[in-house]
Coordinates of C-alpha atoms and ligand atoms in Angstrom, one line a residue:
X1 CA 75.6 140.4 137.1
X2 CA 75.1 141.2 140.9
X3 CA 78.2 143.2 140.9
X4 CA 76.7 145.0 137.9
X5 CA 73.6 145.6 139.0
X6 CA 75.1 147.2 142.4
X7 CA 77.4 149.5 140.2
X8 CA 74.3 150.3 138.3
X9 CA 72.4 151.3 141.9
X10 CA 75.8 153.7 142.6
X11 CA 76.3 155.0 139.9
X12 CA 73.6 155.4 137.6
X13 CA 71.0 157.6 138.0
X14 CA 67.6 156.1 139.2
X15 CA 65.7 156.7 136.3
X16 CA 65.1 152.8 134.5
X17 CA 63.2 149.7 136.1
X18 CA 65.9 147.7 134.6
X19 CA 65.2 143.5 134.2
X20 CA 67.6 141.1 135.6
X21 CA 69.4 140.7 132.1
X22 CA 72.8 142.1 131.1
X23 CA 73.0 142.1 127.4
X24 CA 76.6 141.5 126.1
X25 CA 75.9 140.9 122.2
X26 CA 73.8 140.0 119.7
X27 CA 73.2 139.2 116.1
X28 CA 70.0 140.1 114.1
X29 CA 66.9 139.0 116.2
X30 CA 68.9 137.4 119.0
X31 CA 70.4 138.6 122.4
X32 CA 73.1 136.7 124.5
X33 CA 73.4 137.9 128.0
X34 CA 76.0 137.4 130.1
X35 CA 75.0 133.6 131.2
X36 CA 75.5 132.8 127.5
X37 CA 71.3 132.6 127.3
X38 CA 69.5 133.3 124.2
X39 CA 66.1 135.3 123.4
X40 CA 64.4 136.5 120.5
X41 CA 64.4 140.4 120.4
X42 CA 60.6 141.5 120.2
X43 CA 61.7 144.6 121.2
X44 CA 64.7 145.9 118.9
X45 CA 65.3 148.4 121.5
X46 CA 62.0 150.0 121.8
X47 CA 61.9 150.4 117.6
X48 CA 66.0 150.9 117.2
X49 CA 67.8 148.1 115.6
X50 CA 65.2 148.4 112.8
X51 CA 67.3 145.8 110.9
X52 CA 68.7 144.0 113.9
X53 CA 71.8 143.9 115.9
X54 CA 75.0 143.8 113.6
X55 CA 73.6 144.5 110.4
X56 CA 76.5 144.4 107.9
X57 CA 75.0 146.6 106.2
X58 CA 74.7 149.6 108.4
X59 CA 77.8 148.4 110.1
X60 CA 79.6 148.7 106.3
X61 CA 78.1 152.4 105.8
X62 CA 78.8 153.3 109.4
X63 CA 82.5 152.3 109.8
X64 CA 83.1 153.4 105.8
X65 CA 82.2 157.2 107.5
X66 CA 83.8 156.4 110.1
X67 CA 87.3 155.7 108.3
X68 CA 86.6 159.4 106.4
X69 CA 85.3 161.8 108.9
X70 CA 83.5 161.3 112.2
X71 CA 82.4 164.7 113.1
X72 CA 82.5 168.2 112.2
X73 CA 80.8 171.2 112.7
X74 CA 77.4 172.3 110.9
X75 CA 79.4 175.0 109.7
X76 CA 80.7 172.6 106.6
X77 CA 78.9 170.9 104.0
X78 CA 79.0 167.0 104.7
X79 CA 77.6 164.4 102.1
X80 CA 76.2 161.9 104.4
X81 CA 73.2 164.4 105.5
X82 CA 72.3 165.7 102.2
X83 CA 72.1 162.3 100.9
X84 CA 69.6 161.7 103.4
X85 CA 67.6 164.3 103.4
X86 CA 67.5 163.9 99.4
X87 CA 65.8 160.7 100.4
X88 CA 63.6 161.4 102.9
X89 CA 62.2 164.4 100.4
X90 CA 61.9 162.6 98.0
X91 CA 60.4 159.3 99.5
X92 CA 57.8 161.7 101.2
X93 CA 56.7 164.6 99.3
X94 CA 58.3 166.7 101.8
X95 CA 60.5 169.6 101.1
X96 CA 63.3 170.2 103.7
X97 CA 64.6 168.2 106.8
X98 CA 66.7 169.3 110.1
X99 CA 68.2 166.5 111.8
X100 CA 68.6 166.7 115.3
X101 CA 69.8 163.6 117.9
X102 CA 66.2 162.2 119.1
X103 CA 62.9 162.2 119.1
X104 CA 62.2 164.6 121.7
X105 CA 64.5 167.3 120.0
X106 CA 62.6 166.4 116.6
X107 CA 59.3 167.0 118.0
X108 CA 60.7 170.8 120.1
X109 CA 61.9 171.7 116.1
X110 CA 58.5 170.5 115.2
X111 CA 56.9 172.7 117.6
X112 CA 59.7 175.7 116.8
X113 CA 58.7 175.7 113.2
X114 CA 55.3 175.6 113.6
X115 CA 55.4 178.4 116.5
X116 CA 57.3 180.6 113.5
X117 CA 55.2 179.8 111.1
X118 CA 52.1 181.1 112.8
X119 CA 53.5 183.8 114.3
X120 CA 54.6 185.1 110.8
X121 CA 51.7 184.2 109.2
X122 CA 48.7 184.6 111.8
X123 CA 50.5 186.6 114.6
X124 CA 52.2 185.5 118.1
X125 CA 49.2 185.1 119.6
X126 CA 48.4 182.1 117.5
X127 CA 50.8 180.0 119.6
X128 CA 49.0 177.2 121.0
X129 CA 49.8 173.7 120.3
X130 CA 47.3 170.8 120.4
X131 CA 47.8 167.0 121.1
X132 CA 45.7 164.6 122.0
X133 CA 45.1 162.6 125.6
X134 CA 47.3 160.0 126.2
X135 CA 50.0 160.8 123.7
X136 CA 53.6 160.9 124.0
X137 CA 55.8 162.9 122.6
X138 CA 59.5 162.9 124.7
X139 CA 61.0 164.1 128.1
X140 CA 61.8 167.5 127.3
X141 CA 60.1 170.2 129.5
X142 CA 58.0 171.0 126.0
X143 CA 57.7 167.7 124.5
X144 CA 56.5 166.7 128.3
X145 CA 54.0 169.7 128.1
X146 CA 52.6 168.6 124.7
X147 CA 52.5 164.6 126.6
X148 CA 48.7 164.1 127.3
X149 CA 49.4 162.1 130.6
X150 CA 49.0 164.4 133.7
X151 CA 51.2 161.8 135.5
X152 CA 54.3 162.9 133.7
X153 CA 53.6 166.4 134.4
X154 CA 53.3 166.4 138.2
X155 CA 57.4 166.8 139.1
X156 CA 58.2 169.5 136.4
X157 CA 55.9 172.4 136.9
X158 CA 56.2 174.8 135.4
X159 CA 55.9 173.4 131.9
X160 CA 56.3 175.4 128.3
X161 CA 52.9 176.7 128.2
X162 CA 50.5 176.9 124.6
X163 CA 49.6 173.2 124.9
X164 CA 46.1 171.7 124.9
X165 CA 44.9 168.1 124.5
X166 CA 42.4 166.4 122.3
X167 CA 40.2 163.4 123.4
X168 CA 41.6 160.9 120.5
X169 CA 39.0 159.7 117.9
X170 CA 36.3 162.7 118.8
X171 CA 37.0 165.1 115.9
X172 CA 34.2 167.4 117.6
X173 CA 36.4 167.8 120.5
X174 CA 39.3 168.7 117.9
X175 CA 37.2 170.9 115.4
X176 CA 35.8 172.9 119.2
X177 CA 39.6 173.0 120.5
X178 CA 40.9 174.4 117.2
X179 CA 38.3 177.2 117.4
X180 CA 38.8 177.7 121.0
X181 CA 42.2 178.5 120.7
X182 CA 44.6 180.2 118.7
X183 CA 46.4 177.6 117.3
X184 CA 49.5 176.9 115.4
X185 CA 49.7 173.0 115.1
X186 CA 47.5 170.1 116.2
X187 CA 49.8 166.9 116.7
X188 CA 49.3 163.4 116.6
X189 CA 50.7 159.6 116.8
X190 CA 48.8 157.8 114.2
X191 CA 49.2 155.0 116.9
X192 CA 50.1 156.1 120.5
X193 CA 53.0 153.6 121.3
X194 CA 53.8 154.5 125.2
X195 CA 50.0 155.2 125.3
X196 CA 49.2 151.5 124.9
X197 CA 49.5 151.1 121.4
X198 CA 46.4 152.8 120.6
X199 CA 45.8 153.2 116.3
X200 CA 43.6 156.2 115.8
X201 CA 40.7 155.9 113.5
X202 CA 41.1 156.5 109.9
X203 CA 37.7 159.1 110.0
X204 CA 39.3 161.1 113.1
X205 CA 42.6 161.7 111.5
X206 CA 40.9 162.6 107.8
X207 CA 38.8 165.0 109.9
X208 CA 41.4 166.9 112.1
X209 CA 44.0 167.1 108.9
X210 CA 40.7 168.5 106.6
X211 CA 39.9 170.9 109.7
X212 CA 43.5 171.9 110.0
X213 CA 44.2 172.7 106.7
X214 CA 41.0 174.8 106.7
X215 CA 41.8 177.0 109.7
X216 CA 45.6 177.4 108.6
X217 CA 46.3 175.3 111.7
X218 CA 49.4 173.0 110.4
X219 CA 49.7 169.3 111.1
X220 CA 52.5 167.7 112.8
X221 CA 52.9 163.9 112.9
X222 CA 55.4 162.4 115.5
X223 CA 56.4 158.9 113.2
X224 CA 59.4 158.7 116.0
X225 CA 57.9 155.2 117.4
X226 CA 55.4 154.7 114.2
X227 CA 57.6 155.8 111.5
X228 CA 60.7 154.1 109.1
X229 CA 58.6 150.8 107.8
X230 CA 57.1 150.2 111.7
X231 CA 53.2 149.9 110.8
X232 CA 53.8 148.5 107.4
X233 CA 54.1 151.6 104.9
X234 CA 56.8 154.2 105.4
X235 CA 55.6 156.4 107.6
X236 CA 52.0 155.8 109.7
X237 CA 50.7 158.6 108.1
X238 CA 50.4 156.9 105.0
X239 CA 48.4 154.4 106.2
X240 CA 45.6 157.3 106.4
X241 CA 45.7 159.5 103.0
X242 CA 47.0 162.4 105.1
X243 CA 49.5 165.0 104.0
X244 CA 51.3 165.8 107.4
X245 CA 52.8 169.8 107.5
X246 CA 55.6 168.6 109.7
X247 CA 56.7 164.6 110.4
X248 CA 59.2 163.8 113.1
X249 CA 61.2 161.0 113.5
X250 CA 64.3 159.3 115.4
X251 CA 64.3 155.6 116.6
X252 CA 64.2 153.3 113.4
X253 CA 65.6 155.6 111.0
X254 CA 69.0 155.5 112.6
X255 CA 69.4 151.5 112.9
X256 CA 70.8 152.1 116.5
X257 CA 72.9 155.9 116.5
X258 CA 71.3 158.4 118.0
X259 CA 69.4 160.8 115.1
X260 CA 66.3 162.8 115.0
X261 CA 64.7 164.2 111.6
X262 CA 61.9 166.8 111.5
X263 CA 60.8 167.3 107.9
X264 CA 59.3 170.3 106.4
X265 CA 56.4 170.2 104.0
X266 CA 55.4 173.0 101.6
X267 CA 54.1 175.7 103.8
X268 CA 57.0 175.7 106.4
X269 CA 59.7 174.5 104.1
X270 CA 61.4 178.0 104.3
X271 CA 60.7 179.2 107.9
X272 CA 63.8 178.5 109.7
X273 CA 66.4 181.0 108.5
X274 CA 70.5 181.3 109.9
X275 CA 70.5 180.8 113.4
X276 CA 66.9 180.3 114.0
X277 CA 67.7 176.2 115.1
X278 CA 70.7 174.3 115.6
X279 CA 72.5 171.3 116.5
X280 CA 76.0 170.8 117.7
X281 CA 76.0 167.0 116.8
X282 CA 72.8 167.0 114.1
X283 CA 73.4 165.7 110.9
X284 CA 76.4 163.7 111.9
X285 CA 77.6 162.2 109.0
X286 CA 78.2 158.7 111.1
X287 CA 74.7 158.7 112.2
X288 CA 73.6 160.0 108.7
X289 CA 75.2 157.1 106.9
X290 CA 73.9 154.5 108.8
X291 CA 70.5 156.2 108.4
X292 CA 71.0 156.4 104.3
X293 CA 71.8 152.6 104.5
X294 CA 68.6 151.9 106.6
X295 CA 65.9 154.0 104.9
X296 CA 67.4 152.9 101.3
X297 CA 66.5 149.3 102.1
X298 CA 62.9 150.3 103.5
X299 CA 61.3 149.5 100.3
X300 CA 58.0 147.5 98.8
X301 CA 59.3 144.4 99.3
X302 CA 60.2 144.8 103.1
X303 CA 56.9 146.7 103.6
X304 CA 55.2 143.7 101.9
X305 CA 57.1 141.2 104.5
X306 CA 56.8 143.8 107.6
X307 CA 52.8 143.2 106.6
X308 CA 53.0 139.7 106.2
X309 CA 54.7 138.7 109.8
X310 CA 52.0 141.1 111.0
X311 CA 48.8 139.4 109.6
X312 CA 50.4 136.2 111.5
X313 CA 50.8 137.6 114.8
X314 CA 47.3 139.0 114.8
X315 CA 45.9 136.0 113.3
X316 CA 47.7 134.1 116.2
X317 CA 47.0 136.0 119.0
X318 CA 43.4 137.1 118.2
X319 CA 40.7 135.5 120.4
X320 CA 43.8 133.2 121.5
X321 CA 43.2 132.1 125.6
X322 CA 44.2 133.9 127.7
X323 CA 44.6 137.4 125.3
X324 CA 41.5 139.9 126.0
X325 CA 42.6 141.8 122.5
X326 CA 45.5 142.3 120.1
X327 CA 46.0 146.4 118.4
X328 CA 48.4 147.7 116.4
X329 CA 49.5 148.2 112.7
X330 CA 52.4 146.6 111.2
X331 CA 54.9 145.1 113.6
X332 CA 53.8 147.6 115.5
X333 CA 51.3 145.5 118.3
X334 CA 50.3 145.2 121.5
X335 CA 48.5 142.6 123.4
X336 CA 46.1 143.0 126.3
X337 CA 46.0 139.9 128.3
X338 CA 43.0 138.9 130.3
X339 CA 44.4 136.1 133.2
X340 CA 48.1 138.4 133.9
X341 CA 48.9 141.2 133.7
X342 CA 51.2 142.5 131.0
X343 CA 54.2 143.1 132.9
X344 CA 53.4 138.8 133.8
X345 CA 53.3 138.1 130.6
X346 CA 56.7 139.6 129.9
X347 CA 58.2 138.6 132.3
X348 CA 57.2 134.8 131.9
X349 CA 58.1 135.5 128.3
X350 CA 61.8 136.7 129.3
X351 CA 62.2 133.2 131.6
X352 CA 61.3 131.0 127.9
X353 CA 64.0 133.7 126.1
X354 CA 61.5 136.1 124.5
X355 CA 62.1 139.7 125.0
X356 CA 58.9 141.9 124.7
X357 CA 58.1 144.9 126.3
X358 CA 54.7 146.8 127.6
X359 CA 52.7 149.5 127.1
X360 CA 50.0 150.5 129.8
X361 CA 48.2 147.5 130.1
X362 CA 49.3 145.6 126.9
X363 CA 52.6 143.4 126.1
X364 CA 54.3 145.5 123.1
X365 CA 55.7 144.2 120.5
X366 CA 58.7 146.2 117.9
X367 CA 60.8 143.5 116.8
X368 CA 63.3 144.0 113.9
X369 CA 61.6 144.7 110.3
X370 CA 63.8 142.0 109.3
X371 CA 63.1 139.4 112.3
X372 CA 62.8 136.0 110.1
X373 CA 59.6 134.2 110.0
X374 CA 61.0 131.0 112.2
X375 CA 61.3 133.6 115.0
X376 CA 57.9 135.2 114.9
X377 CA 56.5 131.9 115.0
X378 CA 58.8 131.0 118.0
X379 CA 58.1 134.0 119.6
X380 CA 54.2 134.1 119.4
X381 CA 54.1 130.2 120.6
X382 CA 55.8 131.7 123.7
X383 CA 53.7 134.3 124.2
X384 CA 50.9 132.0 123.7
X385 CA 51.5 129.7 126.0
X386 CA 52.4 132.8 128.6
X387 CA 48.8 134.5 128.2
X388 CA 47.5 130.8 128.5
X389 CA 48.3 130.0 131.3
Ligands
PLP401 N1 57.6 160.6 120.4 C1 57.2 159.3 120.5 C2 55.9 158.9 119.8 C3 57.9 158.3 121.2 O1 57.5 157.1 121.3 C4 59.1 158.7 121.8 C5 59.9 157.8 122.6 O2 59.5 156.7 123.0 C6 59.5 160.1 121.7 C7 58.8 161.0 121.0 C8 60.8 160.5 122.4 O3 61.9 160.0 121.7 P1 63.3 160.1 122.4 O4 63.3 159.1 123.5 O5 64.3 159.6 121.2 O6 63.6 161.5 122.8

């Protein structure tokens, strides 16, 4: 590990607080480092493994690809990603997906389409872009722009201009900033996830897609963190009534390969034409398979479960000592603790073998859709005992 950790500090660049764990395998809910230790995965990779760590599943559909065709260009018709988009279509009401290799590049094709659609339908000038305070939505010089947190911003001036933010929940500040500017798009999290695992109200996110749809100004929602089973229904989204324009998406969906998907309701279904967008590596049909294997076992019944081991975890943590308040949706949860801080917490967590991770000032909480029931319980003891004390 130490010799590890200095190749790490040479080599790597210095972007990751790392913890003092080197993870060498795993298998569903549980990671072994290199000591031979044990801990349950509350994390899943920040909202990855969706079904674990060695699925056989996935691994089945993955190394199946594999053994056909690993890659080729966009220029050929592959199965794998017209399977999935079939899917996705039809398991959301949308009309067309892109896949891309993240959820950064997601959210810039979000953006793209909407910027077309506007500018076809409304003109150029109706280029702005809004999202709300506090949000994330990815590292790229755009995705930072549309990031509500000035603190990202600071480094990487100049960023791609046309963004404004919201104050989340305060749909007068919305309905004033869609009139204020010439928008394309408003875009939200249903539940900001690096913001601190903040669920927006149901009222707010009624109001700005009703005021959206009324000033042609399209809807995007970013489900990258939120979306693929995470807060209990398919996509967050549907936890509210909405009908998103645009929904982005990476993490989950690809069980632990790289993939982003932006998908394409009615109005923009047809915007991108030939050459408009593009992706050397989206739509690999590895990826793609893998992804078909997770999202076709995201039904009812694992939404029922994802719910149920929910509904423990708050009723555990809730009012608990030591735990100030518990928000979230789904497995989708974070914890403000009121005697240590959250990166405490975590870290006393990590010494009794629970991985969890933080967001802001809360412990964060993504396990596996599939973690079993034995470990939730084993894990919120833990946790317990590590706000307790
Ligand atoms: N959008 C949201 C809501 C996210 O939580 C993240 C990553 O945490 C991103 C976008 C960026 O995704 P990626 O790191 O795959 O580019």
């Amino acid at each position: 590990m130490a010799d590890l950790k200095t190749l790490d500090k040479t080599y790597i660049a210095n972007t990751y607080a790392r913890f003092p764990v080197e993870i060498v395998s795993g298998r569903g809910s549980v990671m072994t480092d290199a000591d031979g230790k044990e801990y349950i995965d509350m994390g899943s990779g920040i909202a990855v493994n969706a079904f674990g760590v060695g699925d056989p599943l996935w691994k089945q559909a993955v190394t199946a690809q594999l053994d056909k065709v690993q890659h080729t260009s966009n220029l050929y018709y592959t199965g794998p990603c017209v399977q999935l988009a079939k899917m996705l279509c039809e398991k959301t009401g949308m009309k067309k997906a892109f896949f891309g290799n993240s959820g950064a590049e997601a959210n810039e094709c979000g953006i793209k389409a909407a910027r077309k659609y506007a500018a076809e339908h409304k003109g150029p000038e109706y280029s702005t872009i809004l999202t709300l305070w506090n949000s994330f939505h990815g590292r790229t010089l755009t995705t930072l722009a549309a990031t509500g947190q000035e603190h990202y911003h600071e480094l990487y001036q100049p960023l791609t201009p046309g963004f404004a933010h919201v104050q989340p929940n305060d749909l007068e500040d919305a309905i004033a900033q869609m009139k204020a500017h010439k928008c394309a798009a408003i875009m939200i999290e249903c539940i900001q996830g690096e913001g601190g695992v903040n669920v927006l109200d149901a009222d707010f996110v009624k109001g700005i897609a009703a005021a959206a749809k009324e000033n042609d100004i399209l809807l995007i929602v970013d489900e990258v963190q939120t979306g693929n089973g995470r807060t209990g229904q398919l996509y967050a989204y549907m936890n509210y009534g909405v009908q998103p324009d645009i929904v982005t998406t990476a993490k989950g969906i690809g069980g632990g390969l790289p993939i982003g998907c932006v998908l394409l309701g009615e109005k923009v279904a047809d915007v991108f034409a030939p050459g408009d967008h593009g992706s050397t590596f989206g739509g690999n049909p590895v990826c793609c398979a893998g992804a078909v294997s997770i999202l076709s076992r995201i039904d009812e019944a694992l939404l029922a479960e994802v719910r149920e081991k929910s509904a423990y975890i708050f009723a555990q943590l809730t009012g608990a000592p030591g735990v100030e308040s518990v928000s979230g949706m789904g497995l989708m949860i974070g914890i403000k603790p009121s005697k240590k801080t959250a990166a405490e917490v975590v870290k006393a967590c990590m010494e009794q073998g629970v991985l969890c991770l933080t967001a802001k000032d809360r412990v964060r909480l993504l396990p596996a859709l599939n973690i079993p029931m034995e470990l939730v319980q084993k894990a919120v003891a833990v946790i317990k005992a590590a706000c307790a004390s």
